[in-house]
Amino acid sequence: MPRFRILIPLGIVLLMALATVPGRAAEGSEGVTANPNGPLPAAGSAAGARQLLSAGQTDQAERMVRAALAGKADDGLLTVAGEIQFRRANFDEAAHAYRAAIALNPDNARAWWGLGRIEQAHFRRVSARDFFARAFFLNHRDTDIVLSYADFVSEPASQSVLLDNVARLASFDRPERSADAAARLQIQQRLQGRRPWRLASPYVAYRLALSGFRPNGSGVAGMLVAARINGGRPLRLLLDTGARGIVIDSGAARRLDLETMAASRLGGFGDARRGESRVALARSVTFGGLALADCLVEVAGQSLTAGADGVIGADVFESFRIGVDGRAGILQLTPYDDSPRDASQVSVPAIGIGKLLLVKVRVQGGSPGLFLVDTGAAFTTVSRQYLPTAGEAGRLVQMQGAQGAIGSAFRTGPLAFEVGGLALVDAAPLVMDLRPVSEAQGIEITGILGYSTLGKSRFTIDLRNGLLEFPGMAAREMVTRTFTK
């Protein structure tokens, strides 16, 4: 059975978050998480439905909520209904449920928080900030709310207070969240008010070279960019738009004079376990003339992939519009300015989840679903739940992820993927179970636009406005270029 290597979201699990001040929690608004040592929430309650949702049992949670709401209107249950619809990427339905909850109880903090999440996912930052602030005013003991509010607090002392509160509040029923908050607080204190990932070179356009990523001597399966950390030897980093930050192997980190900031746990696709890692501070990371200062780098305890020293997420370059041309081997970074956008570009609105981009894709005329834009994945992949019969007829392959064996997948296709009116065709995409990816990101992901599709044409990522842009070309041209590569 053939074995292929696929890289899907790794990322540094460092949220920029905060904490709490004493205050009351509005009735029906406080988040409830499963507590294995405590009593089970009552069936039909908002707490019981949220527990099912947290365990990934979305269908069961929805049935419980619908049955309970058939008897009476309840703002807490309506809020969970909104969270279920958000998980399924049904944002209009989610907003309707949240607003119905607020109509019953204007002090329902989680309903205001839910509206903020929808705004944030659509890159409407001002309204997201206002909704999160309203939720935090009503309930500053719900750590979901506190962490979202934290994204919009820039003053270091306030962030420290909030992080400390999250660590304390989550210690009982969410120990992993508590540990993450404590680690982030430790990092912030070590930074002493310095902002990480600061641009240390002029804010001008940069043109970086990309080379082919050939794991284990195979064909090209991605794009590499060269970087120097603390002036050390050039490192080969896989350009991975489905990852966050920079993650390097422990071997690559030797003799780089990195300052360890905190212990961490590296998640990846494959084995359910999270590998030991550490977060370290690099004085500088440079890409030719582009220089960034005080950069947080995650050092993995194990090798991530053959043929590269680590991975780099697109968010490292979020101060720029990020143009990727795999065929020409160019990564073009362009400053944001007020000049008109290129009218020939086809702009596809994206959903943002933690600095990852997801776009609506329609497969072979079917219903649209959210696909993760992920150049670090060697192959474009469709969820088995989306195409339940396609996989069984395809060729079985065994997948390998960053944390070990993933399990089986099926070759299928060719398939046409309609993105913003353009047809992107992949000759042999994969079909596999993507539920672990969906659970990790908190939203239903129908597929992954991987290198096998994205590497065939130029595109631009706009993380400020939430856009994936392609050159203005006819769908037929896109199809032809994909098949003739």
Coordinates of C-alpha atoms in Angstrom, one line a residue, residues 82-386:
G82 CA -26.1 29.3 17.9
E83 CA -22.9 27.6 18.9
I84 CA -24.0 24.4 17.1
Q85 CA -24.7 26.4 14.0
F86 CA -21.4 28.2 14.2
R87 CA -19.7 24.8 14.5
R88 CA -21.4 23.9 11.3
A89 CA -20.4 27.2 9.6
N90 CA -24.1 28.2 9.3
F91 CA -23.4 31.8 10.3
D92 CA -26.8 33.3 9.4
E93 CA -28.6 30.6 11.5
A94 CA -26.1 31.1 14.3
A95 CA -26.7 34.9 14.4
H96 CA -30.5 34.4 14.3
A97 CA -30.2 32.1 17.4
Y98 CA -28.0 34.5 19.3
R99 CA -30.2 37.4 18.6
A100 CA -33.3 35.4 19.7
A101 CA -31.5 34.6 23.0
I102 CA -30.6 38.3 23.5
A103 CA -34.3 39.3 22.9
L104 CA -35.2 37.0 25.8
N105 CA -32.3 38.0 28.0
P106 CA -30.2 41.1 27.0
D107 CA -27.7 40.1 29.7
N108 CA -26.9 36.7 28.1
A109 CA -23.1 37.2 27.7
R110 CA -22.5 34.1 25.6
A111 CA -25.0 35.2 23.0
W112 CA -23.1 38.6 22.7
W113 CA -19.8 36.5 22.6
G114 CA -21.3 34.4 19.8
L115 CA -22.1 37.4 17.7
G116 CA -18.5 38.6 18.2
R117 CA -17.2 35.3 17.0
I118 CA -19.2 35.6 13.8
E119 CA -17.9 39.1 13.2
Q120 CA -14.4 38.1 13.9
A121 CA -14.6 35.1 11.5
H122 CA -15.7 37.6 8.8
F123 CA -12.8 40.0 9.6
R124 CA -15.2 42.7 10.9
R125 CA -12.8 43.6 13.8
V126 CA -14.5 46.7 15.1
S127 CA -17.9 45.1 15.6
A128 CA -16.2 42.0 16.9
R129 CA -14.4 44.0 19.5
D130 CA -17.6 45.7 20.6
F131 CA -19.5 42.5 21.0
F132 CA -16.7 40.9 23.0
A133 CA -16.4 43.9 25.2
R134 CA -20.2 43.7 25.9
A135 CA -19.9 40.0 26.7
F136 CA -16.9 40.6 29.0
F137 CA -18.8 43.4 30.9
L138 CA -21.6 40.9 31.6
N139 CA -19.5 37.9 32.5
H140 CA -15.8 38.0 33.1
R141 CA -15.6 34.5 34.6
D142 CA -16.2 32.6 31.4
T143 CA -12.8 31.9 30.0
D144 CA -14.1 31.6 26.4
I145 CA -15.3 35.2 26.6
V146 CA -12.1 36.4 28.4
L147 CA -9.8 34.9 25.8
S148 CA -11.8 36.4 22.9
Y149 CA -11.8 39.8 24.7
A150 CA -8.1 39.5 25.2
D151 CA -7.4 39.6 21.4
F152 CA -8.4 43.3 21.5
V153 CA -6.5 44.4 24.6
S154 CA -3.0 45.7 23.8
E155 CA -1.8 47.0 27.2
P156 CA 0.6 44.5 28.7
A157 CA -0.4 45.0 32.3
S158 CA -4.1 44.3 31.5
Q159 CA -3.2 41.3 29.5
S160 CA -1.2 39.9 32.4
V161 CA -4.1 40.3 34.8
L162 CA -6.4 38.6 32.3
L163 CA -4.1 35.7 31.6
D164 CA -3.6 35.1 35.3
N165 CA -7.3 35.0 35.9
V166 CA -7.8 32.5 33.0
A167 CA -5.1 30.3 34.5
R168 CA -6.9 30.3 37.9
L169 CA -10.5 30.0 36.6
A170 CA -9.7 27.1 34.2
S171 CA -7.5 25.1 36.7
F172 CA -10.4 23.0 37.9
D173 CA -12.3 21.9 34.8
R174 CA -10.0 22.9 31.9
P175 CA -6.4 22.1 33.1
E176 CA -4.9 22.3 29.6
R177 CA -6.4 25.8 29.0
S178 CA -5.1 26.8 32.5
A179 CA -1.6 25.5 31.6
D180 CA -1.7 27.4 28.2
A181 CA -2.7 30.6 29.9
A182 CA 0.1 30.2 32.5
A183 CA 2.7 29.6 29.8
R184 CA 1.5 32.6 27.8
L185 CA 1.7 34.8 31.0
Q186 CA 5.2 33.5 31.5
I187 CA 6.2 34.4 28.0
Q188 CA 4.6 37.9 28.3
Q189 CA 6.5 38.6 31.5
R190 CA 9.8 37.5 29.9
L191 CA 9.1 39.8 26.9
Q192 CA 8.9 42.8 29.4
G193 CA 6.4 44.7 27.2
R194 CA 8.1 44.1 23.9
R195 CA 5.8 43.2 21.1
P196 CA 6.7 39.9 19.4
W197 CA 7.3 39.6 15.6
R198 CA 8.0 43.2 15.2
L199 CA 9.1 44.4 11.7
A200 CA 12.8 45.4 12.1
S201 CA 13.4 46.3 8.4
P202 CA 11.7 49.0 6.2
Y203 CA 8.0 48.5 5.4
V204 CA 8.6 48.0 1.7
A205 CA 7.9 45.2 -0.8
Y206 CA 10.0 42.0 -0.5
R207 CA 10.5 39.3 -3.1
L208 CA 11.6 36.0 -1.5
A209 CA 12.7 32.8 -3.3
L210 CA 10.7 29.6 -3.0
S211 CA 12.2 26.2 -3.8
G212 CA 10.5 22.8 -4.2
F213 CA 9.8 20.6 -1.2
R214 CA 10.7 17.0 -2.0
P215 CA 10.2 14.8 1.1
N216 CA 12.2 11.6 0.9
G217 CA 13.4 12.4 -2.5
S218 CA 9.9 12.2 -4.0
G219 CA 8.3 14.7 -6.4
V220 CA 7.5 18.3 -5.4
A221 CA 5.0 18.3 -2.6
G222 CA 5.2 21.9 -1.3
M223 CA 7.3 25.1 -1.2
L224 CA 10.3 26.0 0.9
V225 CA 11.4 29.4 2.0
A226 CA 14.9 30.0 3.5
A227 CA 15.2 31.8 6.8
R228 CA 18.0 32.6 9.3
I229 CA 17.3 32.6 13.0
N230 CA 19.6 34.7 15.1
G231 CA 22.0 34.9 12.2
G232 CA 22.5 31.1 12.1
R233 CA 22.7 28.8 9.0
P234 CA 19.9 29.0 6.5
L235 CA 16.9 26.8 7.5
R236 CA 14.5 25.3 5.0
L237 CA 11.0 26.0 6.2
L238 CA 7.9 24.6 4.5
L239 CA 5.5 27.4 3.6
D240 CA 2.4 26.1 5.4
T241 CA -0.7 28.3 5.2
G242 CA -2.5 25.8 7.4
A243 CA 0.0 26.4 10.3
R244 CA 0.6 29.3 12.7
G245 CA 4.0 30.8 13.5
I246 CA 7.3 29.0 13.1
V247 CA 7.9 25.4 14.3
I248 CA 11.4 23.9 13.8
D249 CA 13.0 20.6 14.7
S250 CA 15.2 20.3 17.8
G251 CA 18.1 19.4 15.5
A252 CA 17.7 22.6 13.5
A253 CA 17.5 24.6 16.8
R254 CA 21.0 23.6 17.9
R255 CA 23.6 26.4 18.1
L256 CA 20.9 29.1 17.4
D257 CA 21.2 30.7 20.9
L258 CA 17.4 30.5 21.5
E259 CA 16.1 31.5 24.8
T260 CA 13.6 29.0 26.2
M261 CA 10.4 30.8 27.4
A262 CA 8.0 28.0 28.3
A263 CA 7.2 24.4 27.9
S264 CA 4.6 23.6 25.3
R265 CA 2.7 20.7 23.6
L266 CA 2.8 20.5 19.8
G267 CA -0.4 19.2 18.1
G268 CA -0.5 17.8 14.7
F269 CA -2.5 15.5 12.4
G270 CA -1.9 11.8 13.0
D271 CA -1.4 10.4 16.4
A272 CA -3.9 11.6 19.1
R273 CA -1.0 12.5 21.4
R274 CA 0.6 16.0 21.5
G275 CA 4.3 15.9 21.4
E276 CA 6.6 17.7 23.9
S277 CA 8.0 20.9 22.6
R278 CA 9.2 24.3 23.9
V279 CA 8.5 27.9 23.0
A280 CA 11.7 29.9 22.5
L281 CA 12.6 33.5 21.8
A282 CA 14.7 34.4 18.8
R283 CA 16.2 37.8 18.7
S284 CA 15.7 37.9 15.0
V285 CA 14.4 35.9 12.0
T286 CA 15.5 37.1 8.6
F287 CA 14.5 36.3 5.0
G288 CA 17.1 38.1 2.9
G289 CA 16.4 41.8 3.5
L290 CA 13.3 41.2 5.6
A291 CA 13.9 41.2 9.3
L292 CA 11.6 40.4 12.2
A293 CA 12.5 40.9 15.9
D294 CA 11.6 39.1 19.1
C295 CA 10.1 36.1 17.4
L296 CA 8.4 33.2 19.3
V297 CA 9.6 29.9 17.8
E298 CA 8.3 26.5 18.8
V299 CA 10.9 23.8 18.9
A300 CA 9.5 20.3 18.4
G301 CA 11.0 17.4 20.2
Q302 CA 10.7 15.2 17.1
S303 CA 11.2 15.6 13.4
L304 CA 8.2 17.1 11.6
T305 CA 9.0 16.1 8.1
A306 CA 11.9 14.8 6.0
G307 CA 13.4 17.4 3.6
A308 CA 12.7 20.5 5.8
D309 CA 13.9 22.0 9.0
G310 CA 10.4 23.0 10.1
V311 CA 7.3 24.9 8.9
I312 CA 6.3 28.5 8.7
G313 CA 2.7 29.8 8.7
A314 CA 1.4 32.7 6.6
D315 CA 0.6 34.7 9.7
V316 CA 4.4 35.4 10.1
F317 CA 4.0 37.7 7.1
E318 CA 0.5 39.1 8.1
S319 CA 1.7 42.7 7.9
F320 CA 1.9 42.2 4.1
R321 CA -0.3 41.0 1.3
I322 CA 1.2 37.6 0.6
G323 CA 1.6 36.6 -3.1
V324 CA 2.5 33.0 -3.8
D325 CA 3.7 31.7 -7.2
G326 CA 4.9 28.2 -6.8
R327 CA 5.6 27.7 -10.5
A328 CA 7.9 30.8 -10.7
G329 CA 9.3 30.1 -7.2
I330 CA 8.4 33.6 -5.8
L331 CA 6.9 34.7 -2.5
Q332 CA 5.9 38.4 -3.0
L333 CA 5.2 40.5 0.1
T334 CA 3.5 43.8 -0.6
P335 CA 2.7 46.5 2.0
Y336 CA -0.9 47.4 2.5
D337 CA -1.7 50.9 1.2
D338 CA -4.7 52.9 0.1
S339 CA -4.1 52.3 -3.7
P340 CA -6.9 50.6 -5.6
R341 CA -6.9 46.8 -5.8
D342 CA -6.0 45.1 -9.0
A343 CA -9.4 44.8 -10.8
S344 CA -8.2 41.7 -12.7
Q345 CA -7.9 39.8 -9.5
V346 CA -10.7 37.4 -8.6
S347 CA -11.3 38.0 -4.8
V348 CA -12.7 35.1 -2.8
P349 CA -14.0 36.1 0.7
A350 CA -12.6 33.9 3.4
I351 CA -13.5 32.9 6.9
G352 CA -10.8 33.4 9.5
I353 CA -10.3 31.0 12.4
G354 CA -7.2 31.8 14.4
K355 CA -5.3 33.3 11.5
L356 CA -6.1 30.4 9.2
L357 CA -8.2 31.0 6.1
L358 CA -11.1 28.9 5.0
V359 CA -13.0 29.5 1.7
K360 CA -16.3 28.2 0.4
V361 CA -15.8 25.5 -2.2
R362 CA -18.3 23.6 -4.3
V363 CA -17.2 20.2 -5.4
Q364 CA -18.5 18.9 -8.7
G365 CA -21.7 20.9 -8.5
G366 CA -22.5 19.7 -4.9
S367 CA -23.4 21.9 -1.9
P368 CA -20.7 24.4 -0.8
G369 CA -18.5 23.7 2.2
L370 CA -15.5 25.3 3.9
F371 CA -12.0 24.2 2.7
L372 CA -8.9 25.1 4.6
V373 CA -6.3 26.9 2.5
D374 CA -3.3 24.8 3.3
T375 CA -0.1 24.8 1.2
G376 CA 1.5 22.6 3.8
A377 CA -0.8 19.7 2.9
A378 CA 0.7 17.8 0.0
F379 CA -2.6 16.9 -1.5
T380 CA -6.0 18.5 -1.8
T381 CA -8.4 16.4 0.4
V382 CA -12.2 16.1 0.7
S383 CA -14.0 14.9 3.8
R384 CA -15.3 11.3 3.7
Q385 CA -18.5 12.7 5.2
Y386 CA -18.9 15.1 2.2

